[in-house]
Amino acid sequence: MRRAVLLLLLASLPAAAAHAGDFPSRTVTIVSPYQAGGTSDLVARVLAQKLGERWGKTVIVENKPGANGGTGVNAVVSAAPDGHTLLAAASSALTLNPLFYPKLNYDPVRDLTPITRTGLVANVLVINPALPVNDVKSLIGLARQKPGTLTYASQGVGSNGHVTGEFFKQRAQIDILHVPYKGSAPAVQDLLAGHVQIMFDNLPSVLPLIRAGELRALAVTTAERSPELPEVPTISEAALPGFDTSAWFALLAPKGTPVAIVQEIEHAAVTVLTDPETRERFRTAGVAVVADGSSELTKHIASETVMWRDVIAKAGIKAE
């Protein structure tokens, strides 16, 4: 079904290359607002390689970490709107940062032009195996028996894992305590050591530990099961119908980029993302290809901003 949708999208896109002049006329830079080596960075590098092959031009990835992704985003916002500087961002930079950091120098809707989502990563609800539960319902039951005693780790205040945990608390009507860390690695270490009991982390980060039996996966947060963990249910089917969150990645350009160039980049990106080699490279990293175009990306930014604003308000979360 997903492949059919992608093919329909490709067919609906105009053959924009004929209208984009000689684009690209020089090296294209894809800015990754994170450190090299992460999942978002991998997605950007695969996309850069494939676009370079398609265009016959050099496409490079430039890492500009800092300010929770804000440094890299601002670099693209201030770049010339000619399509030669693009942004490969995670959903948190587009939907969470503006809610947690109202003094940001950028507004995703005002300052960026959406091109397409590129990939999606499930978050997975994992626990320390010493916790005496084997499924989501029993975890919720234990939390209700012992309100305020169970703890869940996150990658930091305002992270995807944090707001997913708060959403879970609200839907399940339970009281578990949030323990923020500075990144995933120290949080996972304390989860393994039993200092905290629960965590929502992206699947690629914890998959080896799940397979080794060092962490127990209770459910994934997406609407569909993960191909990497087909035996693990979704939270929606296990306990909370309609529960659906994820971390996704997207390609964007500076606002004001000519429509013909945006269409060419969108057409090229959707084409290379549907390539079997791209799919396989994403799959081995725990990423599902999502190439649903600019209109769908626009909808996702808007709808998730509304959803997370409500979750954050109910939880009373403040940026540190």
PDB file of C-alpha atoms in Angstrom:
ATOM      1  CA  MET A   1       0.000   0.000   0.000  1.00  0.00           C
ATOM      2  CA  ARG A   2       2.744   2.448   0.958  1.00  0.00           C
ATOM      3  CA  ARG A   3       4.591   1.724  -2.313  1.00  0.00           C
ATOM      4  CA  ALA A   4       1.413   2.377  -4.318  1.00  0.00           C
ATOM      5  CA  VAL A   5       0.957   5.720  -2.592  1.00  0.00           C
ATOM      6  CA  LEU A   6       4.539   6.697  -3.394  1.00  0.00           C
ATOM      7  CA  LEU A   7       4.099   5.756  -7.050  1.00  0.00           C
ATOM      8  CA  LEU A   8       0.934   7.849  -7.240  1.00  0.00           C
ATOM      9  CA  LEU A   9       2.790  10.781  -5.712  1.00  0.00           C
ATOM     10  CA  LEU A  10       5.588  10.443  -8.244  1.00  0.00           C
ATOM     11  CA  ALA A  11       3.086  10.387 -11.081  1.00  0.00           C
ATOM     12  CA  SER A  12       1.352  13.490  -9.760  1.00  0.00           C
ATOM     13  CA  LEU A  13       4.513  15.549  -9.462  1.00  0.00           C
ATOM     14  CA  PRO A  14       5.271  17.714 -12.485  1.00  0.00           C
ATOM     15  CA  ALA A  15       8.372  17.044 -14.514  1.00  0.00           C
ATOM     16  CA  ALA A  16       9.811  20.130 -12.904  1.00  0.00           C
ATOM     17  CA  ALA A  17      13.337  19.715 -14.207  1.00  0.00           C
ATOM     18  CA  ALA A  18      12.294  21.257 -17.496  1.00  0.00           C
ATOM     19  CA  HIS A  19      11.156  24.374 -15.668  1.00  0.00           C
ATOM     20  CA  ALA A  20      13.978  24.708 -13.129  1.00  0.00           C
ATOM     21  CA  GLY A  21      16.590  25.966 -15.568  1.00  0.00           C
ATOM     22  CA  ASP A  22      20.033  24.597 -14.895  1.00  0.00           C
ATOM     23  CA  PHE A  23      19.343  23.664 -11.273  1.00  0.00           C
ATOM     24  CA  PRO A  24      21.494  22.631  -9.584  1.00  0.00           C
ATOM     25  CA  SER A  25      24.215  24.795 -11.057  1.00  0.00           C
ATOM     26  CA  ARG A  26      26.767  24.111  -8.316  1.00  0.00           C
ATOM     27  CA  THR A  27      27.315  22.106  -5.138  1.00  0.00           C
ATOM     28  CA  VAL A  28      24.195  21.578  -3.034  1.00  0.00           C
ATOM     29  CA  THR A  29      24.646  21.638   0.742  1.00  0.00           C
ATOM     30  CA  ILE A  30      22.274  19.726   2.996  1.00  0.00           C
ATOM     31  CA  VAL A  31      22.575  21.090   6.522  1.00  0.00           C
ATOM     32  CA  SER A  32      22.123  18.569   9.329  1.00  0.00           C
ATOM     33  CA  PRO A  33      21.538  20.471  12.590  1.00  0.00           C
ATOM     34  CA  TYR A  34      22.920  17.595  14.658  1.00  0.00           C
ATOM     35  CA  GLN A  35      26.198  15.839  15.388  1.00  0.00           C
ATOM     36  CA  ALA A  36      27.499  13.400  12.775  1.00  0.00           C
ATOM     37  CA  GLY A  37      26.717   9.749  13.329  1.00  0.00           C
ATOM     38  CA  GLY A  38      23.094   9.868  14.435  1.00  0.00           C
ATOM     39  CA  THR A  39      20.064   8.504  12.613  1.00  0.00           C
ATOM     40  CA  SER A  40      19.075  11.899  11.214  1.00  0.00           C
ATOM     41  CA  ASP A  41      22.612  12.376   9.918  1.00  0.00           C
ATOM     42  CA  LEU A  42      22.552   8.952   8.238  1.00  0.00           C
ATOM     43  CA  VAL A  43      19.288   9.792   6.484  1.00  0.00           C
ATOM     44  CA  ALA A  44      20.773  13.075   5.253  1.00  0.00           C
ATOM     45  CA  ARG A  45      23.912  11.374   3.928  1.00  0.00           C
ATOM     46  CA  VAL A  46      22.066   8.660   2.033  1.00  0.00           C
ATOM     47  CA  LEU A  47      19.808  11.302   0.508  1.00  0.00           C
ATOM     48  CA  ALA A  48      22.793  13.490  -0.413  1.00  0.00           C
ATOM     49  CA  GLN A  49      24.537  10.616  -2.166  1.00  0.00           C
ATOM     50  CA  LYS A  50      21.452   9.627  -4.132  1.00  0.00           C
ATOM     51  CA  LEU A  51      20.565  13.193  -5.135  1.00  0.00           C
ATOM     52  CA  GLY A  52      24.150  13.771  -6.242  1.00  0.00           C
ATOM     53  CA  GLU A  53      23.996  10.696  -8.452  1.00  0.00           C
ATOM     54  CA  ARG A  54      20.677  11.795  -9.944  1.00  0.00           C
ATOM     55  CA  TRP A  55      21.735  15.381 -10.621  1.00  0.00           C
ATOM     56  CA  GLY A  56      25.331  14.706 -11.590  1.00  0.00           C
ATOM     57  CA  LYS A  57      26.409  17.371  -9.112  1.00  0.00           C
ATOM     58  CA  THR A  58      28.134  17.275  -5.734  1.00  0.00           C
ATOM     59  CA  VAL A  59      25.733  17.181  -2.792  1.00  0.00           C
ATOM     60  CA  ILE A  60      27.363  17.429   0.628  1.00  0.00           C
ATOM     61  CA  VAL A  61      26.138  17.205   4.207  1.00  0.00           C
ATOM     62  CA  GLU A  62      27.286  19.898   6.611  1.00  0.00           C
ATOM     63  CA  ASN A  63      26.744  19.278  10.321  1.00  0.00           C
ATOM     64  CA  LYS A  64      25.815  22.388  12.303  1.00  0.00           C
ATOM     65  CA  PRO A  65      24.796  21.194  15.783  1.00  0.00           C
ATOM     66  CA  GLY A  66      23.862  23.451  18.662  1.00  0.00           C
ATOM     67  CA  ALA A  67      20.878  25.076  20.373  1.00  0.00           C
ATOM     68  CA  ASN A  68      18.771  21.900  20.104  1.00  0.00           C
ATOM     69  CA  GLY A  69      19.073  22.039  16.332  1.00  0.00           C
ATOM     70  CA  GLY A  70      18.469  25.783  16.154  1.00  0.00           C
ATOM     71  CA  THR A  71      21.968  26.624  14.918  1.00  0.00           C
ATOM     72  CA  GLY A  72      21.604  24.525  11.790  1.00  0.00           C
ATOM     73  CA  VAL A  73      18.029  25.579  11.133  1.00  0.00           C
ATOM     74  CA  ASN A  74      18.959  29.248  11.347  1.00  0.00           C
ATOM     75  CA  ALA A  75      21.836  28.688   8.921  1.00  0.00           C
ATOM     76  CA  VAL A  76      19.350  27.456   6.326  1.00  0.00           C
ATOM     77  CA  VAL A  77      16.781  30.152   7.099  1.00  0.00           C
ATOM     78  CA  SER A  78      19.397  32.821   6.374  1.00  0.00           C
ATOM     79  CA  ALA A  79      20.764  31.110   3.243  1.00  0.00           C
ATOM     80  CA  ALA A  80      20.012  32.268  -0.287  1.00  0.00           C
ATOM     81  CA  PRO A  81      16.628  30.841  -1.354  1.00  0.00           C
ATOM     82  CA  ASP A  82      17.934  29.213  -4.524  1.00  0.00           C
ATOM     83  CA  GLY A  83      17.740  25.520  -3.619  1.00  0.00           C
ATOM     84  CA  HIS A  84      21.472  25.067  -3.123  1.00  0.00           C
ATOM     85  CA  THR A  85      21.175  25.047   0.683  1.00  0.00           C
ATOM     86  CA  LEU A  86      18.685  22.598   2.176  1.00  0.00           C
ATOM     87  CA  LEU A  87      17.764  21.434   5.664  1.00  0.00           C
ATOM     88  CA  ALA A  88      17.545  17.806   6.785  1.00  0.00           C
ATOM     89  CA  ALA A  89      15.747  18.131  10.111  1.00  0.00           C
ATOM     90  CA  ALA A  90      14.141  15.825  12.633  1.00  0.00           C
ATOM     91  CA  SER A  91      10.529  16.429  13.571  1.00  0.00           C
ATOM     92  CA  SER A  92      11.517  17.833  16.972  1.00  0.00           C
ATOM     93  CA  ALA A  93      13.195  20.840  15.338  1.00  0.00           C
ATOM     94  CA  LEU A  94       9.986  21.618  13.464  1.00  0.00           C
ATOM     95  CA  THR A  95       7.269  20.827  16.000  1.00  0.00           C
ATOM     96  CA  LEU A  96       8.764  20.770  19.510  1.00  0.00           C
ATOM     97  CA  ASN A  97      11.472  23.436  19.552  1.00  0.00           C
ATOM     98  CA  PRO A  98       9.074  26.275  18.658  1.00  0.00           C
ATOM     99  CA  LEU A  99       6.855  25.238  21.577  1.00  0.00           C
ATOM    100  CA  PHE A 100       9.637  24.936  24.140  1.00  0.00           C
ATOM    101  CA  TYR A 101      11.759  27.836  22.987  1.00  0.00           C
ATOM    102  CA  PRO A 102       9.445  30.720  21.976  1.00  0.00           C
ATOM    103  CA  LYS A 103      12.426  33.053  21.551  1.00  0.00           C
ATOM    104  CA  LEU A 104      13.853  30.985  18.699  1.00  0.00           C
ATOM    105  CA  ASN A 105      15.042  33.030  15.763  1.00  0.00           C
ATOM    106  CA  TYR A 106      13.051  30.885  13.343  1.00  0.00           C
ATOM    107  CA  ASP A 107       9.486  29.849  12.700  1.00  0.00           C
ATOM    108  CA  PRO A 108       9.237  26.661  10.597  1.00  0.00           C
ATOM    109  CA  VAL A 109       6.075  27.796   8.834  1.00  0.00           C
ATOM    110  CA  ARG A 110       7.201  31.373   8.239  1.00  0.00           C
ATOM    111  CA  ASP A 111      10.841  30.738   7.345  1.00  0.00           C
ATOM    112  CA  LEU A 112      11.016  27.348   5.619  1.00  0.00           C
ATOM    113  CA  THR A 113       9.515  25.709   2.554  1.00  0.00           C
ATOM    114  CA  PRO A 114       8.565  22.045   3.075  1.00  0.00           C
ATOM    115  CA  ILE A 115       9.751  19.573   0.453  1.00  0.00           C
ATOM    116  CA  THR A 116       9.047  16.073   1.786  1.00  0.00           C
ATOM    117  CA  ARG A 117       9.364  13.815   4.759  1.00  0.00           C
ATOM    118  CA  THR A 118      12.189  11.365   4.191  1.00  0.00           C
ATOM    119  CA  GLY A 119      11.985   8.736   6.909  1.00  0.00           C
ATOM    120  CA  LEU A 120      10.302   7.654  10.105  1.00  0.00           C
ATOM    121  CA  VAL A 121      11.615   5.969  13.236  1.00  0.00           C
ATOM    122  CA  ALA A 122       9.405   4.279  15.781  1.00  0.00           C
ATOM    123  CA  ASN A 123       9.896   5.010  19.421  1.00  0.00           C
ATOM    124  CA  VAL A 124       9.802   1.923  21.584  1.00  0.00           C
ATOM    125  CA  LEU A 125       8.630   1.583  25.163  1.00  0.00           C
ATOM    126  CA  VAL A 126      11.390  -0.322  26.947  1.00  0.00           C
ATOM    127  CA  ILE A 127      11.792  -1.322  30.572  1.00  0.00           C
ATOM    128  CA  ASN A 128      14.464  -2.760  32.796  1.00  0.00           C
ATOM    129  CA  PRO A 129      13.799  -6.532  32.799  1.00  0.00           C
ATOM    130  CA  ALA A 130      13.712  -6.537  36.605  1.00  0.00           C
ATOM    131  CA  LEU A 131      10.400  -4.675  36.501  1.00  0.00           C
ATOM    132  CA  PRO A 132       7.730  -7.360  37.052  1.00  0.00           C
ATOM    133  CA  VAL A 133       5.601  -6.626  33.978  1.00  0.00           C
ATOM    134  CA  ASN A 134       5.439  -8.209  30.540  1.00  0.00           C
ATOM    135  CA  ASP A 135       3.037  -5.986  28.637  1.00  0.00           C
ATOM    136  CA  VAL A 136       1.666  -2.466  28.503  1.00  0.00           C
ATOM    137  CA  LYS A 137      -1.520  -3.241  30.418  1.00  0.00           C
ATOM    138  CA  SER A 138       0.405  -4.733  33.330  1.00  0.00           C
ATOM    139  CA  LEU A 139       2.751  -1.720  33.338  1.00  0.00           C
ATOM    140  CA  ILE A 140      -0.233   0.616  33.536  1.00  0.00           C
ATOM    141  CA  GLY A 141      -1.710  -1.537  36.287  1.00  0.00           C
ATOM    142  CA  LEU A 142       1.507  -1.433  38.313  1.00  0.00           C
ATOM    143  CA  ALA A 143       1.769   2.333  37.892  1.00  0.00           C
ATOM    144  CA  ARG A 144      -1.789   2.750  39.164  1.00  0.00           C
ATOM    145  CA  GLN A 145      -1.035   0.563  42.177  1.00  0.00           C
ATOM    146  CA  LYS A 146       2.073   2.617  42.988  1.00  0.00           C
ATOM    147  CA  PRO A 147       1.398   6.188  41.842  1.00  0.00           C
ATOM    148  CA  GLY A 148       4.441   8.446  41.765  1.00  0.00           C
ATOM    149  CA  THR A 149       6.972   5.672  42.377  1.00  0.00           C
ATOM    150  CA  LEU A 150       7.901   4.406  38.901  1.00  0.00           C
ATOM    151  CA  THR A 151      10.319   6.537  36.875  1.00  0.00           C
ATOM    152  CA  TYR A 152      10.859   7.052  33.176  1.00  0.00           C
ATOM    153  CA  ALA A 153      14.027   8.416  31.615  1.00  0.00           C
ATOM    154  CA  SER A 154      14.224  10.773  28.666  1.00  0.00           C
ATOM    155  CA  GLN A 155      16.925  12.302  26.498  1.00  0.00           C
ATOM    156  CA  GLY A 156      16.186  15.692  28.059  1.00  0.00           C
ATOM    157  CA  VAL A 157      13.413  18.172  28.747  1.00  0.00           C
ATOM    158  CA  GLY A 158      11.543  18.814  25.518  1.00  0.00           C
ATOM    159  CA  SER A 159      12.889  15.736  23.745  1.00  0.00           C
ATOM    160  CA  ASN A 160      10.681  13.431  21.720  1.00  0.00           C
ATOM    161  CA  GLY A 161      11.057  10.785  24.417  1.00  0.00           C
ATOM    162  CA  HIS A 162       9.921  13.263  27.062  1.00  0.00           C
ATOM    163  CA  VAL A 163       6.729  14.394  25.359  1.00  0.00           C
ATOM    164  CA  THR A 164       5.933  10.820  24.292  1.00  0.00           C
ATOM    165  CA  GLY A 165       6.221   9.787  27.932  1.00  0.00           C
ATOM    166  CA  GLU A 166       3.902  12.593  28.999  1.00  0.00           C
ATOM    167  CA  PHE A 167       1.413  11.670  26.270  1.00  0.00           C
ATOM    168  CA  PHE A 168       1.507   8.072  27.516  1.00  0.00           C
ATOM    169  CA  LYS A 169       0.899   9.230  31.098  1.00  0.00           C
ATOM    170  CA  GLN A 170      -2.070  11.327  30.025  1.00  0.00           C
ATOM    171  CA  ARG A 171      -3.658   8.625  27.897  1.00  0.00           C
ATOM    172  CA  ALA A 172      -3.083   5.896  30.507  1.00  0.00           C
ATOM    173  CA  GLN A 173      -4.071   8.178  33.406  1.00  0.00           C
ATOM    174  CA  ILE A 174      -1.042   7.217  35.475  1.00  0.00           C
ATOM    175  CA  ASP A 175       1.531   9.065  37.558  1.00  0.00           C
ATOM    176  CA  ILE A 176       5.141   8.142  36.739  1.00  0.00           C
ATOM    177  CA  LEU A 177       8.071  10.446  37.422  1.00  0.00           C
ATOM    178  CA  HIS A 178      10.160  11.994  34.652  1.00  0.00           C
ATOM    179  CA  VAL A 179      13.962  11.852  34.956  1.00  0.00           C
ATOM    180  CA  PRO A 180      15.665  13.901  32.202  1.00  0.00           C
ATOM    181  CA  TYR A 181      19.201  13.198  31.005  1.00  0.00           C
ATOM    182  CA  LYS A 182      21.560  14.938  28.613  1.00  0.00           C
ATOM    183  CA  GLY A 183      21.063  12.614  25.672  1.00  0.00           C
ATOM    184  CA  SER A 184      20.044   9.020  25.108  1.00  0.00           C
ATOM    185  CA  ALA A 185      23.281   7.273  26.136  1.00  0.00           C
ATOM    186  CA  PRO A 186      23.337   8.246  29.841  1.00  0.00           C
ATOM    187  CA  ALA A 187      19.602   7.619  30.113  1.00  0.00           C
ATOM    188  CA  VAL A 188      19.975   4.115  28.695  1.00  0.00           C
ATOM    189  CA  GLN A 189      22.904   3.405  31.032  1.00  0.00           C
ATOM    190  CA  ASP A 190      20.791   4.253  34.072  1.00  0.00           C
ATOM    191  CA  LEU A 191      17.911   2.197  32.678  1.00  0.00           C
ATOM    192  CA  LEU A 192      20.242  -0.798  32.337  1.00  0.00           C
ATOM    193  CA  ALA A 193      21.514  -0.226  35.877  1.00  0.00           C
ATOM    194  CA  GLY A 194      17.971  -0.097  37.257  1.00  0.00           C
ATOM    195  CA  HIS A 195      18.162   3.487  38.484  1.00  0.00           C
ATOM    196  CA  VAL A 196      15.089   4.201  36.317  1.00  0.00           C
ATOM    197  CA  GLN A 197      12.555   1.642  35.125  1.00  0.00           C
ATOM    198  CA  ILE A 198      11.031   2.927  31.878  1.00  0.00           C
ATOM    199  CA  MET A 199      12.071   4.796  28.745  1.00  0.00           C
ATOM    200  CA  PHE A 200      10.746   5.808  25.343  1.00  0.00           C
ATOM    201  CA  ASP A 201      13.679   5.807  22.920  1.00  0.00           C
ATOM    202  CA  ASN A 202      14.012   5.567  19.161  1.00  0.00           C
ATOM    203  CA  LEU A 203      14.276   1.998  17.969  1.00  0.00           C
ATOM    204  CA  PRO A 204      17.756   2.122  16.377  1.00  0.00           C
ATOM    205  CA  SER A 205      19.276   3.260  19.682  1.00  0.00           C
ATOM    206  CA  VAL A 206      18.006   0.352  21.771  1.00  0.00           C
ATOM    207  CA  LEU A 207      17.421  -2.453  19.254  1.00  0.00           C
ATOM    208  CA  PRO A 208      20.741  -4.235  20.010  1.00  0.00           C
ATOM    209  CA  LEU A 209      19.958  -4.155  23.739  1.00  0.00           C
ATOM    210  CA  ILE A 210      16.470  -5.534  23.128  1.00  0.00           C
ATOM    211  CA  ARG A 211      17.845  -8.365  21.008  1.00  0.00           C
ATOM    212  CA  ALA A 212      20.465  -9.112  23.675  1.00  0.00           C
ATOM    213  CA  GLY A 213      17.772  -9.329  26.349  1.00  0.00           C
ATOM    214  CA  GLU A 214      19.232  -6.446  28.331  1.00  0.00           C
ATOM    215  CA  LEU A 215      16.072  -4.382  27.862  1.00  0.00           C
ATOM    216  CA  ARG A 216      12.494  -5.572  27.445  1.00  0.00           C
ATOM    217  CA  ALA A 217      10.395  -4.010  24.689  1.00  0.00           C
ATOM    218  CA  LEU A 218       6.731  -3.734  25.608  1.00  0.00           C
ATOM    219  CA  ALA A 219       5.419  -1.830  22.578  1.00  0.00           C
ATOM    220  CA  VAL A 220       6.220   0.548  19.758  1.00  0.00           C
ATOM    221  CA  THR A 221       4.582   3.960  19.605  1.00  0.00           C
ATOM    222  CA  THR A 222       3.681   3.988  15.905  1.00  0.00           C
ATOM    223  CA  ALA A 223       0.358   2.997  14.360  1.00  0.00           C
ATOM    224  CA  GLU A 224       1.926  -0.089  12.768  1.00  0.00           C
ATOM    225  CA  ARG A 225       4.329  -2.681  14.131  1.00  0.00           C
ATOM    226  CA  SER A 226       7.997  -2.326  13.295  1.00  0.00           C
ATOM    227  CA  PRO A 227       9.447  -4.781  10.746  1.00  0.00           C
ATOM    228  CA  GLU A 228      12.503  -4.977  13.003  1.00  0.00           C
ATOM    229  CA  LEU A 229      10.394  -6.156  15.970  1.00  0.00           C
ATOM    230  CA  PRO A 230       7.338  -7.786  14.401  1.00  0.00           C
ATOM    231  CA  GLU A 231       6.478  -9.651  17.603  1.00  0.00           C
ATOM    232  CA  VAL A 232       6.232  -6.430  19.625  1.00  0.00           C
ATOM    233  CA  PRO A 233       2.746  -4.853  19.544  1.00  0.00           C
ATOM    234  CA  THR A 234       1.881  -1.205  19.140  1.00  0.00           C
ATOM    235  CA  ILE A 235       0.705   0.736  22.175  1.00  0.00           C
ATOM    236  CA  SER A 236      -2.545   1.289  20.288  1.00  0.00           C
ATOM    237  CA  GLU A 237      -3.313  -2.415  19.978  1.00  0.00           C
ATOM    238  CA  ALA A 238      -1.875  -3.329  23.388  1.00  0.00           C
ATOM    239  CA  ALA A 239      -3.716  -0.853  25.583  1.00  0.00           C
ATOM    240  CA  LEU A 240      -4.441   2.650  24.264  1.00  0.00           C
ATOM    241  CA  PRO A 241      -6.359   2.726  20.953  1.00  0.00           C
ATOM    242  CA  GLY A 242      -5.293   5.511  18.608  1.00  0.00           C
ATOM    243  CA  PHE A 243      -1.914   6.074  20.269  1.00  0.00           C
ATOM    244  CA  ASP A 244       0.486   7.050  17.484  1.00  0.00           C
ATOM    245  CA  THR A 245       3.721   9.004  17.788  1.00  0.00           C
ATOM    246  CA  SER A 246       7.069   8.787  16.041  1.00  0.00           C
ATOM    247  CA  ALA A 247      10.221  10.660  15.198  1.00  0.00           C
ATOM    248  CA  TRP A 248      10.426  11.552  11.524  1.00  0.00           C
ATOM    249  CA  PHE A 249      12.842  13.366   9.261  1.00  0.00           C
ATOM    250  CA  ALA A 250      12.208  15.929   6.561  1.00  0.00           C
ATOM    251  CA  LEU A 251      13.835  17.947   3.809  1.00  0.00           C
ATOM    252  CA  LEU A 252      13.141  21.688   3.633  1.00  0.00           C
ATOM    253  CA  ALA A 253      14.384  24.774   1.806  1.00  0.00           C
ATOM    254  CA  PRO A 254      14.561  28.456   2.765  1.00  0.00           C
ATOM    255  CA  LYS A 255      11.313  30.361   2.334  1.00  0.00           C
ATOM    256  CA  GLY A 256      11.231  32.123  -1.010  1.00  0.00           C
ATOM    257  CA  THR A 257      12.875  29.328  -2.985  1.00  0.00           C
ATOM    258  CA  PRO A 258      11.308  29.407  -6.485  1.00  0.00           C
ATOM    259  CA  VAL A 259       8.410  27.008  -6.919  1.00  0.00           C
ATOM    260  CA  ALA A 260       9.989  25.303  -9.941  1.00  0.00           C
ATOM    261  CA  ILE A 261      13.149  24.528  -7.977  1.00  0.00           C
ATOM    262  CA  VAL A 262      11.157  23.248  -4.990  1.00  0.00           C
ATOM    263  CA  GLN A 263       9.205  20.989  -7.336  1.00  0.00           C
ATOM    264  CA  GLU A 264      12.413  19.666  -8.899  1.00  0.00           C
ATOM    265  CA  ILE A 265      13.916  18.888  -5.490  1.00  0.00           C
ATOM    266  CA  GLU A 266      10.684  17.247  -4.342  1.00  0.00           C
ATOM    267  CA  HIS A 267      10.462  15.129  -7.483  1.00  0.00           C
ATOM    268  CA  ALA A 268      14.120  14.112  -7.210  1.00  0.00           C
ATOM    269  CA  ALA A 269      13.901  13.350  -3.490  1.00  0.00           C
ATOM    270  CA  VAL A 270      10.753  11.239  -3.785  1.00  0.00           C
ATOM    271  CA  THR A 271      12.312   9.370  -6.711  1.00  0.00           C
ATOM    272  CA  VAL A 272      15.567   8.499  -4.940  1.00  0.00           C
ATOM    273  CA  LEU A 273      13.775   7.628  -1.703  1.00  0.00           C
ATOM    274  CA  THR A 274      11.726   4.978  -3.505  1.00  0.00           C
ATOM    275  CA  ASP A 275      14.888   3.349  -4.853  1.00  0.00           C
ATOM    276  CA  PRO A 276      15.292  -0.210  -3.447  1.00  0.00           C
ATOM    277  CA  GLU A 277      18.877   0.470  -2.370  1.00  0.00           C
ATOM    278  CA  THR A 278      17.765   3.519  -0.396  1.00  0.00           C
ATOM    279  CA  ARG A 279      15.015   1.521   1.277  1.00  0.00           C
ATOM    280  CA  GLU A 280      17.466  -1.194   2.279  1.00  0.00           C
ATOM    281  CA  ARG A 281      20.014   1.232   3.689  1.00  0.00           C
ATOM    282  CA  PHE A 282      17.285   2.931   5.689  1.00  0.00           C
ATOM    283  CA  ARG A 283      15.891  -0.409   6.859  1.00  0.00           C
ATOM    284  CA  THR A 284      19.232  -1.595   8.228  1.00  0.00           C
ATOM    285  CA  ALA A 285      19.328   1.601  10.309  1.00  0.00           C
ATOM    286  CA  GLY A 286      15.798   1.043  11.629  1.00  0.00           C
ATOM    287  CA  VAL A 287      14.298   3.785   9.466  1.00  0.00           C
ATOM    288  CA  ALA A 288      11.191   3.427   7.299  1.00  0.00           C
ATOM    289  CA  VAL A 289      11.184   5.434   4.075  1.00  0.00           C
ATOM    290  CA  VAL A 290       8.510   8.129   4.004  1.00  0.00           C
ATOM    291  CA  ALA A 291       8.373  10.137   0.796  1.00  0.00           C
ATOM    292  CA  ASP A 292       4.962  11.770   0.944  1.00  0.00           C
ATOM    293  CA  GLY A 293       5.728  15.181  -0.549  1.00  0.00           C
ATOM    294  CA  SER A 294       5.404  18.800   0.476  1.00  0.00           C
ATOM    295  CA  SER A 295       1.675  18.948   1.145  1.00  0.00           C
ATOM    296  CA  GLU A 296       1.780  16.021   3.569  1.00  0.00           C
ATOM    297  CA  LEU A 297       4.823  17.460   5.334  1.00  0.00           C
ATOM    298  CA  THR A 298       2.948  20.730   5.779  1.00  0.00           C
ATOM    299  CA  LYS A 299       0.005  18.859   7.308  1.00  0.00           C
ATOM    300  CA  HIS A 300       2.235  16.883   9.679  1.00  0.00           C
ATOM    301  CA  ILE A 301       4.002  19.979  10.974  1.00  0.00           C
ATOM    302  CA  ALA A 302       0.650  21.646  11.654  1.00  0.00           C
ATOM    303  CA  SER A 303      -1.140  18.664  13.217  1.00  0.00           C
ATOM    304  CA  GLU A 304       1.752  17.567  15.417  1.00  0.00           C
ATOM    305  CA  THR A 305       2.340  21.106  16.630  1.00  0.00           C
ATOM    306  CA  VAL A 306      -1.280  21.205  17.799  1.00  0.00           C
ATOM    307  CA  MET A 307      -1.012  17.768  19.434  1.00  0.00           C
ATOM    308  CA  TRP A 308       2.242  18.480  21.261  1.00  0.00           C
ATOM    309  CA  ARG A 309       1.072  21.936  22.359  1.00  0.00           C
ATOM    310  CA  ASP A 310      -1.859  20.267  24.108  1.00  0.00           C
ATOM    311  CA  VAL A 311       0.341  17.581  25.714  1.00  0.00           C
ATOM    312  CA  ILE A 312       2.873  20.158  26.925  1.00  0.00           C
ATOM    313  CA  ALA A 313       0.169  22.433  28.351  1.00  0.00           C
ATOM    314  CA  LYS A 314      -1.512  19.590  30.242  1.00  0.00           C
ATOM    315  CA  ALA A 315       1.839  18.406  31.614  1.00  0.00           C
ATOM    316  CA  GLY A 316       2.942  21.913  32.558  1.00  0.00           C
ATOM    317  CA  ILE A 317       6.373  21.347  31.001  1.00  0.00           C
ATOM    318  CA  LYS A 318       8.766  24.274  30.971  1.00  0.00           C
ATOM    319  CA  ALA A 319      12.054  24.443  29.088  1.00  0.00           C
ATOM    320  CA  GLU A 320      15.140  24.347  31.273  1.00  0.00           C
TER     321      GLU A 320
END
